[in-house]
PDB file of C-alpha atoms in Angstrom:
ATOM      1  CA  UNK A   1     -10.908  -1.854   0.472  1.00  0.00           C
ATOM      2  CA  UNK A   2     -13.179  -1.261  -2.273  1.00  0.00           C
ATOM      3  CA  UNK A   3     -13.154  -2.127  -6.341  1.00  0.00           C
ATOM      4  CA  UNK A   4     -14.558  -0.492  -8.979  1.00  0.00           C
ATOM      5  CA  UNK A   5     -16.296  -1.312 -11.600  1.00  0.00           C
ATOM      6  CA  UNK A   6     -19.003  -0.242 -13.846  1.00  0.00           C
ATOM      7  CA  UNK A   7     -22.182  -3.701 -13.696  1.00  0.00           C
ATOM      8  CA  UNK A   8     -24.656  -1.554 -14.768  1.00  0.00           C
ATOM      9  CA  UNK A   9     -25.377  -0.904 -18.963  1.00  0.00           C
ATOM     10  CA  UNK A  10     -27.640  -0.804 -21.594  1.00  0.00           C
ATOM     11  CA  UNK A  11     -27.499  -3.848 -23.952  1.00  0.00           C
ATOM     12  CA  UNK A  12     -28.723  -3.655 -27.533  1.00  0.00           C
ATOM     13  CA  UNK A  13     -29.777  -7.272 -28.848  1.00  0.00           C
ATOM     14  CA  UNK A  14     -30.940  -7.748 -32.441  1.00  0.00           C
ATOM     15  CA  UNK A  15     -32.806 -11.013 -32.709  1.00  0.00           C
ATOM     16  CA  UNK A  16     -34.171 -12.563 -35.652  1.00  0.00           C
ATOM     17  CA  UNK A  17     -38.167 -11.366 -35.714  1.00  0.00           C
ATOM     18  CA  UNK A  18     -40.402 -14.599 -37.790  1.00  0.00           C
ATOM     19  CA  UNK A  19     -43.551 -12.702 -38.020  1.00  0.00           C
ATOM     20  CA  UNK A  20     -41.795  -9.374 -39.713  1.00  0.00           C
ATOM     21  CA  UNK A  21     -39.158  -8.866 -42.392  1.00  0.00           C
ATOM     22  CA  UNK A  22     -37.394  -6.709 -40.234  1.00  0.00           C
ATOM     23  CA  UNK A  23     -35.408  -7.677 -36.919  1.00  0.00           C
ATOM     24  CA  UNK A  24     -36.603  -7.380 -33.405  1.00  0.00           C
ATOM     25  CA  UNK A  25     -34.244  -4.965 -31.151  1.00  0.00           C
ATOM     26  CA  UNK A  26     -34.643  -5.750 -27.314  1.00  0.00           C
ATOM     27  CA  UNK A  27     -32.589  -2.939 -25.092  1.00  0.00           C
ATOM     28  CA  UNK A  28     -32.038  -4.488 -21.672  1.00  0.00           C
ATOM     29  CA  UNK A  29     -30.328  -2.508 -18.726  1.00  0.00           C
ATOM     30  CA  UNK A  30     -28.486  -4.613 -16.982  1.00  0.00           C
ATOM     31  CA  UNK A  31     -28.496  -3.874 -12.784  1.00  0.00           C
ATOM     32  CA  UNK A  32     -24.716  -3.647 -11.384  1.00  0.00           C
ATOM     33  CA  UNK A  33     -23.327  -5.922  -9.288  1.00  0.00           C
ATOM     34  CA  UNK A  34     -20.768  -4.852  -5.706  1.00  0.00           C
ATOM     35  CA  UNK A  35     -19.505  -6.077  -3.309  1.00  0.00           C
ATOM     36  CA  UNK A  36     -17.605  -2.789  -3.410  1.00  0.00           C
ATOM     37  CA  UNK A  37     -18.155  -0.933  -7.054  1.00  0.00           C
ATOM     38  CA  UNK A  38     -18.002   2.653  -7.577  1.00  0.00           C
ATOM     39  CA  UNK A  39     -20.855   3.502  -9.786  1.00  0.00           C
ATOM     40  CA  UNK A  40     -20.251   7.595 -10.339  1.00  0.00           C
ATOM     41  CA  UNK A  41     -20.219   6.952 -14.601  1.00  0.00           C
ATOM     42  CA  UNK A  42     -23.370   5.517 -13.984  1.00  0.00           C
ATOM     43  CA  UNK A  43     -25.317   8.458 -12.974  1.00  0.00           C
ATOM     44  CA  UNK A  44     -25.180   9.761 -16.022  1.00  0.00           C
ATOM     45  CA  UNK A  45     -27.589   9.061 -18.352  1.00  0.00           C
ATOM     46  CA  UNK A  46     -28.155   5.556 -17.344  1.00  0.00           C
ATOM     47  CA  UNK A  47     -29.631   7.065 -13.382  1.00  0.00           C
ATOM     48  CA  UNK A  48     -33.409   6.951 -14.864  1.00  0.00           C
ATOM     49  CA  UNK A  49     -32.675   3.865 -16.969  1.00  0.00           C
ATOM     50  CA  UNK A  50     -35.578   0.948 -16.547  1.00  0.00           C
ATOM     51  CA  UNK A  51     -34.769  -2.366 -15.297  1.00  0.00           C
ATOM     52  CA  UNK A  52     -35.580  -4.674 -17.770  1.00  0.00           C
ATOM     53  CA  UNK A  53     -36.506  -8.745 -17.562  1.00  0.00           C
ATOM     54  CA  UNK A  54     -33.526 -10.654 -20.013  1.00  0.00           C
ATOM     55  CA  UNK A  55     -35.724 -13.031 -21.661  1.00  0.00           C
ATOM     56  CA  UNK A  56     -34.205 -16.266 -22.648  1.00  0.00           C
ATOM     57  CA  UNK A  57     -33.238 -15.261 -26.316  1.00  0.00           C
ATOM     58  CA  UNK A  58     -31.358 -12.170 -25.134  1.00  0.00           C
ATOM     59  CA  UNK A  59     -29.387 -14.500 -22.559  1.00  0.00           C
ATOM     60  CA  UNK A  60     -28.178 -15.729 -25.871  1.00  0.00           C
ATOM     61  CA  UNK A  61     -27.440 -13.378 -27.227  1.00  0.00           C
ATOM     62  CA  UNK A  62     -25.305 -11.696 -24.501  1.00  0.00           C
ATOM     63  CA  UNK A  63     -23.055 -14.781 -24.274  1.00  0.00           C
ATOM     64  CA  UNK A  64     -22.411 -14.573 -27.307  1.00  0.00           C
ATOM     65  CA  UNK A  65     -21.184 -11.155 -27.271  1.00  0.00           C
ATOM     66  CA  UNK A  66     -19.483 -11.630 -23.952  1.00  0.00           C
ATOM     67  CA  UNK A  67     -17.276 -14.623 -25.799  1.00  0.00           C
ATOM     68  CA  UNK A  68     -15.591 -12.038 -27.961  1.00  0.00           C
ATOM     69  CA  UNK A  69     -14.726  -9.891 -25.503  1.00  0.00           C
ATOM     70  CA  UNK A  70     -11.470  -9.268 -24.513  1.00  0.00           C
ATOM     71  CA  UNK A  71     -11.092  -7.770 -20.564  1.00  0.00           C
ATOM     72  CA  UNK A  72      -7.677  -9.274 -20.465  1.00  0.00           C
ATOM     73  CA  UNK A  73      -6.220  -7.212 -22.863  1.00  0.00           C
ATOM     74  CA  UNK A  74      -7.769  -4.069 -21.366  1.00  0.00           C
ATOM     75  CA  UNK A  75      -6.208  -5.492 -17.644  1.00  0.00           C
ATOM     76  CA  UNK A  76      -2.822  -6.083 -19.301  1.00  0.00           C
ATOM     77  CA  UNK A  77      -2.192  -2.592 -20.311  1.00  0.00           C
ATOM     78  CA  UNK A  78      -3.767  -0.665 -17.298  1.00  0.00           C
ATOM     79  CA  UNK A  79      -1.002  -3.403 -15.173  1.00  0.00           C
ATOM     80  CA  UNK A  80       1.808  -2.142 -17.541  1.00  0.00           C
ATOM     81  CA  UNK A  81       0.557   1.633 -16.907  1.00  0.00           C
ATOM     82  CA  UNK A  82       2.220   1.484 -13.371  1.00  0.00           C
ATOM     83  CA  UNK A  83       4.777  -1.685 -13.724  1.00  0.00           C
ATOM     84  CA  UNK A  84       3.568  -4.488 -11.993  1.00  0.00           C
ATOM     85  CA  UNK A  85       0.437  -6.732 -11.835  1.00  0.00           C
ATOM     86  CA  UNK A  86      -2.947  -7.219  -9.702  1.00  0.00           C
ATOM     87  CA  UNK A  87      -1.206  -5.458  -6.514  1.00  0.00           C
ATOM     88  CA  UNK A  88       0.168  -2.168  -7.886  1.00  0.00           C
ATOM     89  CA  UNK A  89      -2.700  -1.469 -10.091  1.00  0.00           C
ATOM     90  CA  UNK A  90      -4.859  -1.269  -6.768  1.00  0.00           C
ATOM     91  CA  UNK A  91      -2.291   0.022  -5.233  1.00  0.00           C
ATOM     92  CA  UNK A  92      -2.147   3.310  -7.328  1.00  0.00           C
ATOM     93  CA  UNK A  93      -5.928   3.393  -8.160  1.00  0.00           C
ATOM     94  CA  UNK A  94      -6.758   3.701  -4.300  1.00  0.00           C
ATOM     95  CA  UNK A  95      -4.295   6.053  -3.878  1.00  0.00           C
ATOM     96  CA  UNK A  96      -5.869   7.793  -6.656  1.00  0.00           C
ATOM     97  CA  UNK A  97      -9.088   8.223  -8.160  1.00  0.00           C
ATOM     98  CA  UNK A  98     -10.385   5.458  -6.262  1.00  0.00           C
ATOM     99  CA  UNK A  99      -9.673   7.181  -3.239  1.00  0.00           C
ATOM    100  CA  UNK A 100     -11.640  10.195  -3.926  1.00  0.00           C
ATOM    101  CA  UNK A 101     -14.127   8.080  -5.000  1.00  0.00           C
ATOM    102  CA  UNK A 102     -14.553   5.978  -2.133  1.00  0.00           C
ATOM    103  CA  UNK A 103     -14.084   8.557   0.611  1.00  0.00           C
ATOM    104  CA  UNK A 104     -16.963   9.696  -0.879  1.00  0.00           C
ATOM    105  CA  UNK A 105     -18.559   6.769  -0.446  1.00  0.00           C
ATOM    106  CA  UNK A 106     -17.326   5.780   2.878  1.00  0.00           C
ATOM    107  CA  UNK A 107     -17.783   9.016   4.325  1.00  0.00           C
ATOM    108  CA  UNK A 108     -21.210  11.025   5.122  1.00  0.00           C
ATOM    109  CA  UNK A 109     -21.433  13.895   2.030  1.00  0.00           C
ATOM    110  CA  UNK A 110     -24.136  14.696   0.215  1.00  0.00           C
ATOM    111  CA  UNK A 111     -21.805  14.596  -2.789  1.00  0.00           C
ATOM    112  CA  UNK A 112     -23.086  11.235  -4.090  1.00  0.00           C
ATOM    113  CA  UNK A 113     -25.477   9.721  -6.455  1.00  0.00           C
ATOM    114  CA  UNK A 114     -28.317   7.141  -5.845  1.00  0.00           C
ATOM    115  CA  UNK A 115     -26.155   4.632  -6.883  1.00  0.00           C
ATOM    116  CA  UNK A 116     -23.360   5.542  -4.500  1.00  0.00           C
ATOM    117  CA  UNK A 117     -25.175   6.479  -2.067  1.00  0.00           C
ATOM    118  CA  UNK A 118     -27.098   2.791  -1.993  1.00  0.00           C
ATOM    119  CA  UNK A 119     -23.438   1.055  -2.036  1.00  0.00           C
ATOM    120  CA  UNK A 120     -22.852   3.386   1.281  1.00  0.00           C
ATOM    121  CA  UNK A 121     -25.829   1.530   2.944  1.00  0.00           C
ATOM    122  CA  UNK A 122     -24.795  -1.863   1.768  1.00  0.00           C
ATOM    123  CA  UNK A 123     -21.527  -1.422   2.802  1.00  0.00           C
ATOM    124  CA  UNK A 124     -22.721   0.307   6.020  1.00  0.00           C
ATOM    125  CA  UNK A 125     -25.199  -2.390   6.626  1.00  0.00           C
ATOM    126  CA  UNK A 126     -22.138  -4.889   6.574  1.00  0.00           C
ATOM    127  CA  UNK A 127     -20.118  -3.689   8.766  1.00  0.00           C
ATOM    128  CA  UNK A 128     -23.662  -3.282  11.082  1.00  0.00           C
ATOM    129  CA  UNK A 129     -23.882  -7.439  10.406  1.00  0.00           C
ATOM    130  CA  UNK A 130     -19.961  -8.166  11.527  1.00  0.00           C
ATOM    131  CA  UNK A 131     -20.764  -5.764  15.129  1.00  0.00           C
ATOM    132  CA  UNK A 132     -23.480  -7.827  15.178  1.00  0.00           C
ATOM    133  CA  UNK A 133     -21.261 -11.100  14.901  1.00  0.00           C
ATOM    134  CA  UNK A 134     -18.219  -9.574  17.590  1.00  0.00           C
ATOM    135  CA  UNK A 135     -20.585  -8.233  19.947  1.00  0.00           C
ATOM    136  CA  UNK A 136     -23.104 -11.741  19.709  1.00  0.00           C
ATOM    137  CA  UNK A 137     -20.194 -13.504  21.838  1.00  0.00           C
ATOM    138  CA  UNK A 138     -19.061 -10.825  24.696  1.00  0.00           C
ATOM    139  CA  UNK A 139     -17.939  -7.698  24.758  1.00  0.00           C
ATOM    140  CA  UNK A 140     -15.066  -6.199  22.523  1.00  0.00           C
ATOM    141  CA  UNK A 141     -13.107  -4.458  25.536  1.00  0.00           C
ATOM    142  CA  UNK A 142      -9.422  -5.501  25.497  1.00  0.00           C
ATOM    143  CA  UNK A 143      -9.915  -7.785  22.504  1.00  0.00           C
ATOM    144  CA  UNK A 144      -7.528  -7.484  19.914  1.00  0.00           C
ATOM    145  CA  UNK A 145      -8.484  -7.298  16.182  1.00  0.00           C
ATOM    146  CA  UNK A 146      -6.723  -7.153  12.777  1.00  0.00           C
ATOM    147  CA  UNK A 147      -9.009  -5.453  10.318  1.00  0.00           C
ATOM    148  CA  UNK A 148      -7.230  -6.325   6.971  1.00  0.00           C
ATOM    149  CA  UNK A 149      -7.840  -3.753   4.413  1.00  0.00           C
ATOM    150  CA  UNK A 150      -8.817  -1.183   6.441  1.00  0.00           C
ATOM    151  CA  UNK A 151      -9.762   1.350   3.913  1.00  0.00           C
ATOM    152  CA  UNK A 152     -11.065   4.316   5.644  1.00  0.00           C
ATOM    153  CA  UNK A 153     -11.126   3.169   9.079  1.00  0.00           C
ATOM    154  CA  UNK A 154     -15.684   2.665   8.762  1.00  0.00           C
ATOM    155  CA  UNK A 155     -14.991  -0.926  10.743  1.00  0.00           C
ATOM    156  CA  UNK A 156     -12.148   0.168  12.311  1.00  0.00           C
ATOM    157  CA  UNK A 157     -14.208   3.129  14.518  1.00  0.00           C
ATOM    158  CA  UNK A 158     -16.573   1.172  15.556  1.00  0.00           C
ATOM    159  CA  UNK A 159     -14.400  -1.344  16.552  1.00  0.00           C
ATOM    160  CA  UNK A 160     -12.272   1.201  18.783  1.00  0.00           C
ATOM    161  CA  UNK A 161     -15.153   2.410  20.778  1.00  0.00           C
ATOM    162  CA  UNK A 162     -16.081  -0.606  22.030  1.00  0.00           C
ATOM    163  CA  UNK A 163     -13.237  -0.892  23.661  1.00  0.00           C
ATOM    164  CA  UNK A 164     -11.313  -3.699  21.206  1.00  0.00           C
ATOM    165  CA  UNK A 165      -7.929  -3.158  20.529  1.00  0.00           C
ATOM    166  CA  UNK A 166      -6.967  -2.593  16.960  1.00  0.00           C
ATOM    167  CA  UNK A 167      -4.531  -2.926  14.559  1.00  0.00           C
ATOM    168  CA  UNK A 168      -6.081  -1.512  10.788  1.00  0.00           C
ATOM    169  CA  UNK A 169      -3.994  -1.858   7.567  1.00  0.00           C
ATOM    170  CA  UNK A 170      -4.884  -1.035   4.509  1.00  0.00           C
ATOM    171  CA  UNK A 171      -2.423  -1.859   0.842  1.00  0.00           C
ATOM    172  CA  UNK A 172      -3.680   2.363   0.093  1.00  0.00           C
ATOM    173  CA  UNK A 173      -1.439   5.080   1.957  1.00  0.00           C
ATOM    174  CA  UNK A 174      -4.164   7.798   1.180  1.00  0.00           C
ATOM    175  CA  UNK A 175      -6.976   4.825   2.760  1.00  0.00           C
ATOM    176  CA  UNK A 176      -4.804   5.018   6.369  1.00  0.00           C
ATOM    177  CA  UNK A 177      -4.219   8.648   6.220  1.00  0.00           C
ATOM    178  CA  UNK A 178      -8.221   9.186   5.767  1.00  0.00           C
ATOM    179  CA  UNK A 179      -8.796   7.066   8.612  1.00  0.00           C
ATOM    180  CA  UNK A 180      -6.005   7.806  10.848  1.00  0.00           C
ATOM    181  CA  UNK A 181      -7.789  11.285  10.730  1.00  0.00           C
ATOM    182  CA  UNK A 182     -11.237  10.207  10.871  1.00  0.00           C
ATOM    183  CA  UNK A 183     -10.801   8.426  13.576  1.00  0.00           C
ATOM    184  CA  UNK A 184      -9.251  11.027  15.880  1.00  0.00           C
ATOM    185  CA  UNK A 185     -12.001  12.845  15.576  1.00  0.00           C
ATOM    186  CA  UNK A 186     -14.454  10.209  16.156  1.00  0.00           C
ATOM    187  CA  UNK A 187     -12.284   9.010  19.294  1.00  0.00           C
ATOM    188  CA  UNK A 188     -11.177  11.986  20.798  1.00  0.00           C
ATOM    189  CA  UNK A 189     -14.637  14.051  20.048  1.00  0.00           C
ATOM    190  CA  UNK A 190     -13.047  17.230  20.680  1.00  0.00           C
ATOM    191  CA  UNK A 191     -11.076  16.449  23.702  1.00  0.00           C
ATOM    192  CA  UNK A 192      -7.294  15.989  24.586  1.00  0.00           C
ATOM    193  CA  UNK A 193      -6.981  12.636  25.990  1.00  0.00           C
ATOM    194  CA  UNK A 194      -9.559   9.323  24.842  1.00  0.00           C
ATOM    195  CA  UNK A 195     -11.753   8.052  27.363  1.00  0.00           C
ATOM    196  CA  UNK A 196     -11.089   5.683  29.607  1.00  0.00           C
ATOM    197  CA  UNK A 197     -10.753   2.183  28.241  1.00  0.00           C
ATOM    198  CA  UNK A 198     -10.818   3.184  24.597  1.00  0.00           C
ATOM    199  CA  UNK A 199      -6.878   2.640  22.556  1.00  0.00           C
ATOM    200  CA  UNK A 200      -6.402   5.064  19.418  1.00  0.00           C
ATOM    201  CA  UNK A 201      -6.739   1.442  16.464  1.00  0.00           C
ATOM    202  CA  UNK A 202      -3.091   1.352  15.031  1.00  0.00           C
ATOM    203  CA  UNK A 203      -3.340   2.092  11.366  1.00  0.00           C
ATOM    204  CA  UNK A 204      -0.340   1.079   9.063  1.00  0.00           C
ATOM    205  CA  UNK A 205       0.531   0.914   5.121  1.00  0.00           C
ATOM    206  CA  UNK A 206       0.641  -2.656   4.237  1.00  0.00           C
ATOM    207  CA  UNK A 207      -1.079  -5.687   1.610  1.00  0.00           C
ATOM    208  CA  UNK A 208      -2.642  -8.893   3.050  1.00  0.00           C
ATOM    209  CA  UNK A 209       0.634 -10.991   2.272  1.00  0.00           C
ATOM    210  CA  UNK A 210       2.784  -8.509   4.595  1.00  0.00           C
ATOM    211  CA  UNK A 211       0.125  -8.735   7.986  1.00  0.00           C
ATOM    212  CA  UNK A 212       1.833 -11.058  10.965  1.00  0.00           C
ATOM    213  CA  UNK A 213       1.442 -11.124  14.564  1.00  0.00           C
ATOM    214  CA  UNK A 214      -1.227 -12.850  16.286  1.00  0.00           C
ATOM    215  CA  UNK A 215      -4.832 -11.797  16.726  1.00  0.00           C
ATOM    216  CA  UNK A 216      -8.407 -13.094  19.079  1.00  0.00           C
ATOM    217  CA  UNK A 217      -9.768 -11.671  15.874  1.00  0.00           C
ATOM    218  CA  UNK A 218      -9.039 -11.422  12.011  1.00  0.00           C
ATOM    219  CA  UNK A 219     -11.798  -9.413   9.737  1.00  0.00           C
ATOM    220  CA  UNK A 220     -11.441  -8.799   6.281  1.00  0.00           C
ATOM    221  CA  UNK A 221     -13.913  -7.342   4.340  1.00  0.00           C
ATOM    222  CA  UNK A 222     -14.808  -6.661   0.922  1.00  0.00           C
ATOM    223  CA  UNK A 223     -10.768  -7.247   0.004  1.00  0.00           C
ATOM    224  CA  UNK A 224     -10.363 -10.642  -1.873  1.00  0.00           C
ATOM    225  CA  UNK A 225     -12.590  -9.057  -4.503  1.00  0.00           C
ATOM    226  CA  UNK A 226      -8.911  -8.274  -5.513  1.00  0.00           C
ATOM    227  CA  UNK A 227      -7.940 -12.074  -5.351  1.00  0.00           C
ATOM    228  CA  UNK A 228      -8.402 -14.682  -8.039  1.00  0.00           C
ATOM    229  CA  UNK A 229      -9.331 -18.030  -6.180  1.00  0.00           C
ATOM    230  CA  UNK A 230      -5.871 -19.785  -6.542  1.00  0.00           C
ATOM    231  CA  UNK A 231      -4.296 -16.337  -4.556  1.00  0.00           C
ATOM    232  CA  UNK A 232      -7.916 -16.392  -2.289  1.00  0.00           C
ATOM    233  CA  UNK A 233      -7.018 -19.654  -0.910  1.00  0.00           C
ATOM    234  CA  UNK A 234      -3.744 -18.873   0.232  1.00  0.00           C
ATOM    235  CA  UNK A 235      -4.670 -15.632   1.796  1.00  0.00           C
ATOM    236  CA  UNK A 236      -7.390 -16.868   3.754  1.00  0.00           C
ATOM    237  CA  UNK A 237      -5.217 -19.582   5.279  1.00  0.00           C
ATOM    238  CA  UNK A 238      -2.663 -16.855   5.826  1.00  0.00           C
ATOM    239  CA  UNK A 239      -5.604 -14.534   7.405  1.00  0.00           C
ATOM    240  CA  UNK A 240      -5.946 -17.427   9.246  1.00  0.00           C
ATOM    241  CA  UNK A 241      -2.966 -18.128  10.810  1.00  0.00           C
ATOM    242  CA  UNK A 242      -2.963 -14.463  12.194  1.00  0.00           C
ATOM    243  CA  UNK A 243      -6.769 -15.019  14.205  1.00  0.00           C
ATOM    244  CA  UNK A 244      -6.597 -17.796  17.354  1.00  0.00           C
ATOM    245  CA  UNK A 245     -10.141 -17.919  17.708  1.00  0.00           C
ATOM    246  CA  UNK A 246     -12.355 -16.659  15.265  1.00  0.00           C
ATOM    247  CA  UNK A 247     -12.038 -14.834  10.799  1.00  0.00           C
ATOM    248  CA  UNK A 248     -14.290 -12.724   9.990  1.00  0.00           C
ATOM    249  CA  UNK A 249     -14.681 -12.375   5.670  1.00  0.00           C
ATOM    250  CA  UNK A 250     -17.461 -10.409   3.001  1.00  0.00           C
ATOM    251  CA  UNK A 251     -16.654 -11.088  -0.876  1.00  0.00           C
ATOM    252  CA  UNK A 252     -18.848 -10.737  -3.894  1.00  0.00           C
ATOM    253  CA  UNK A 253     -20.771 -13.806  -4.086  1.00  0.00           C
ATOM    254  CA  UNK A 254     -20.326 -16.063  -7.579  1.00  0.00           C
ATOM    255  CA  UNK A 255     -23.126 -17.341  -9.116  1.00  0.00           C
ATOM    256  CA  UNK A 256     -24.320 -17.428 -12.754  1.00  0.00           C
ATOM    257  CA  UNK A 257     -26.036 -14.301 -12.430  1.00  0.00           C
ATOM    258  CA  UNK A 258     -23.693 -12.339 -10.778  1.00  0.00           C
ATOM    259  CA  UNK A 259     -20.563 -13.289 -13.270  1.00  0.00           C
ATOM    260  CA  UNK A 260     -23.153 -12.751 -16.287  1.00  0.00           C
ATOM    261  CA  UNK A 261     -23.447  -8.723 -14.809  1.00  0.00           C
ATOM    262  CA  UNK A 262     -19.862  -8.338 -14.057  1.00  0.00           C
ATOM    263  CA  UNK A 263     -18.801 -10.222 -18.008  1.00  0.00           C
ATOM    264  CA  UNK A 264     -21.206  -6.762 -18.550  1.00  0.00           C
ATOM    265  CA  UNK A 265     -19.735  -4.317 -17.107  1.00  0.00           C
ATOM    266  CA  UNK A 266     -16.211  -5.818 -18.648  1.00  0.00           C
ATOM    267  CA  UNK A 267     -16.937  -4.496 -22.024  1.00  0.00           C
ATOM    268  CA  UNK A 268     -18.733  -0.839 -20.829  1.00  0.00           C
ATOM    269  CA  UNK A 269     -15.414  -0.107 -18.465  1.00  0.00           C
ATOM    270  CA  UNK A 270     -16.366   3.352 -18.252  1.00  0.00           C
ATOM    271  CA  UNK A 271     -14.822   6.196 -18.540  1.00  0.00           C
ATOM    272  CA  UNK A 272     -12.259   5.772 -14.943  1.00  0.00           C
ATOM    273  CA  UNK A 273      -9.547   3.460 -14.782  1.00  0.00           C
ATOM    274  CA  UNK A 274     -11.245  -0.574 -12.458  1.00  0.00           C
ATOM    275  CA  UNK A 275      -9.158  -3.045 -10.758  1.00  0.00           C
ATOM    276  CA  UNK A 276     -10.180  -6.935 -11.646  1.00  0.00           C
ATOM    277  CA  UNK A 277     -12.993  -8.063  -9.930  1.00  0.00           C
ATOM    278  CA  UNK A 278     -12.533 -12.008  -8.714  1.00  0.00           C
ATOM    279  CA  UNK A 279     -15.983 -13.709  -7.211  1.00  0.00           C
ATOM    280  CA  UNK A 280     -16.051 -15.881  -5.128  1.00  0.00           C
ATOM    281  CA  UNK A 281     -18.512 -18.814  -4.542  1.00  0.00           C
ATOM    282  CA  UNK A 282     -19.302 -19.392  -0.869  1.00  0.00           C
ATOM    283  CA  UNK A 283     -18.518 -23.407  -1.378  1.00  0.00           C
ATOM    284  CA  UNK A 284     -14.276 -22.578  -2.620  1.00  0.00           C
ATOM    285  CA  UNK A 285     -14.221 -20.036   0.859  1.00  0.00           C
ATOM    286  CA  UNK A 286     -15.549 -22.724   2.649  1.00  0.00           C
ATOM    287  CA  UNK A 287     -13.180 -25.474   1.499  1.00  0.00           C
ATOM    288  CA  UNK A 288     -10.339 -22.803   1.675  1.00  0.00           C
ATOM    289  CA  UNK A 289     -11.486 -22.351   5.018  1.00  0.00           C
ATOM    290  CA  UNK A 290     -11.632 -26.275   6.067  1.00  0.00           C
ATOM    291  CA  UNK A 291      -8.326 -27.101   4.391  1.00  0.00           C
ATOM    292  CA  UNK A 292      -6.410 -25.444   7.207  1.00  0.00           C
ATOM    293  CA  UNK A 293      -8.632 -26.864   9.926  1.00  0.00           C
ATOM    294  CA  UNK A 294     -11.602 -24.430  10.134  1.00  0.00           C
ATOM    295  CA  UNK A 295     -15.282 -24.570  10.156  1.00  0.00           C
ATOM    296  CA  UNK A 296     -18.168 -21.992   9.196  1.00  0.00           C
ATOM    297  CA  UNK A 297     -19.507 -20.992  12.076  1.00  0.00           C
ATOM    298  CA  UNK A 298     -22.077 -18.297  11.268  1.00  0.00           C
ATOM    299  CA  UNK A 299     -23.474 -16.613   7.592  1.00  0.00           C
ATOM    300  CA  UNK A 300     -24.900 -13.614   6.547  1.00  0.00           C
ATOM    301  CA  UNK A 301     -25.712 -12.064   3.379  1.00  0.00           C
ATOM    302  CA  UNK A 302     -25.741  -7.975   2.712  1.00  0.00           C
ATOM    303  CA  UNK A 303     -27.912  -7.112  -0.420  1.00  0.00           C
ATOM    304  CA  UNK A 304     -29.550  -3.776  -0.869  1.00  0.00           C
ATOM    305  CA  UNK A 305     -30.433  -2.561  -5.170  1.00  0.00           C
ATOM    306  CA  UNK A 306     -26.722  -2.060  -5.998  1.00  0.00           C
ATOM    307  CA  UNK A 307     -24.433  -4.396  -3.020  1.00  0.00           C
ATOM    308  CA  UNK A 308     -24.545  -7.426  -2.645  1.00  0.00           C
ATOM    309  CA  UNK A 309     -21.764  -9.562  -0.214  1.00  0.00           C
ATOM    310  CA  UNK A 310     -21.524 -12.578   1.223  1.00  0.00           C
ATOM    311  CA  UNK A 311     -20.192 -12.868   5.521  1.00  0.00           C
ATOM    312  CA  UNK A 312     -19.145 -15.800   6.669  1.00  0.00           C
ATOM    313  CA  UNK A 313     -17.084 -16.077  10.373  1.00  0.00           C
ATOM    314  CA  UNK A 314     -14.967 -18.994  10.950  1.00  0.00           C
ATOM    315  CA  UNK A 315     -13.255 -20.905  14.208  1.00  0.00           C
ATOM    316  CA  UNK A 316     -11.101 -23.351  14.223  1.00  0.00           C
ATOM    317  CA  UNK A 317     -12.374 -27.035  14.275  1.00  0.00           C
TER     318      UNK A 317
END
């Protein structure tokens, strides 16, 4: 599952100039943050923009601008439109506009701009890194895996190809339908039967809170971005309760710089509606795992120009 948020915008700062009568105007193009960012609106007119370094004075000016922003009001209006809160906004988005955008990004079509193509690369690297973590220990044949927030099956399908028994779910019915179609296409490969040792993933429309059962491994990629920290803590505890041997999470890392870029993006939401984006510090995620008796064993970071995702693998203490 992914999140749409424009975090690439031209910002104009007017600063006093001690040597001239006219004030100085500085224009800075802020690069986007994403573990999951749909930046289709960035292509025009900002594709040719030059990324500039923000100086100390500009940062101060930017902070003043951000202090006047009211993204919560816009978010509240989004929630009211669909008759609910964060979950309803996410479901609505990924069943409609968000689904169309992310199907292109997760797919192999050429109908993507350069930013979306970069995000596709970043997400595929995350999947590769997670598969490496999973295969480092032993083959996956017969291993039960819960792919929580499976999107279009980018992870579920490679898992099934390795012989894993996959239970995959997503809050979006459109995403699940696409994942089912892609899984049958790739795993059957035009044949009437699956190859020996392969099991077609079981796809379901479910939110994370509704997941149950027990699995050798639970994986949740780029979904915590939809949860504020207090809810993320509860969700991490819930996912850990489903896993018997290991839990793998990826999330948008929270740092001063990334948080600043996120706030800039909220000032420029673009023509498409976006869900909320919540960043999480690695320390907070680790603390949530420790509370339920788990510890981080492996850590990783996937970065491209427009995609940033922290990965942790946790095991019971």
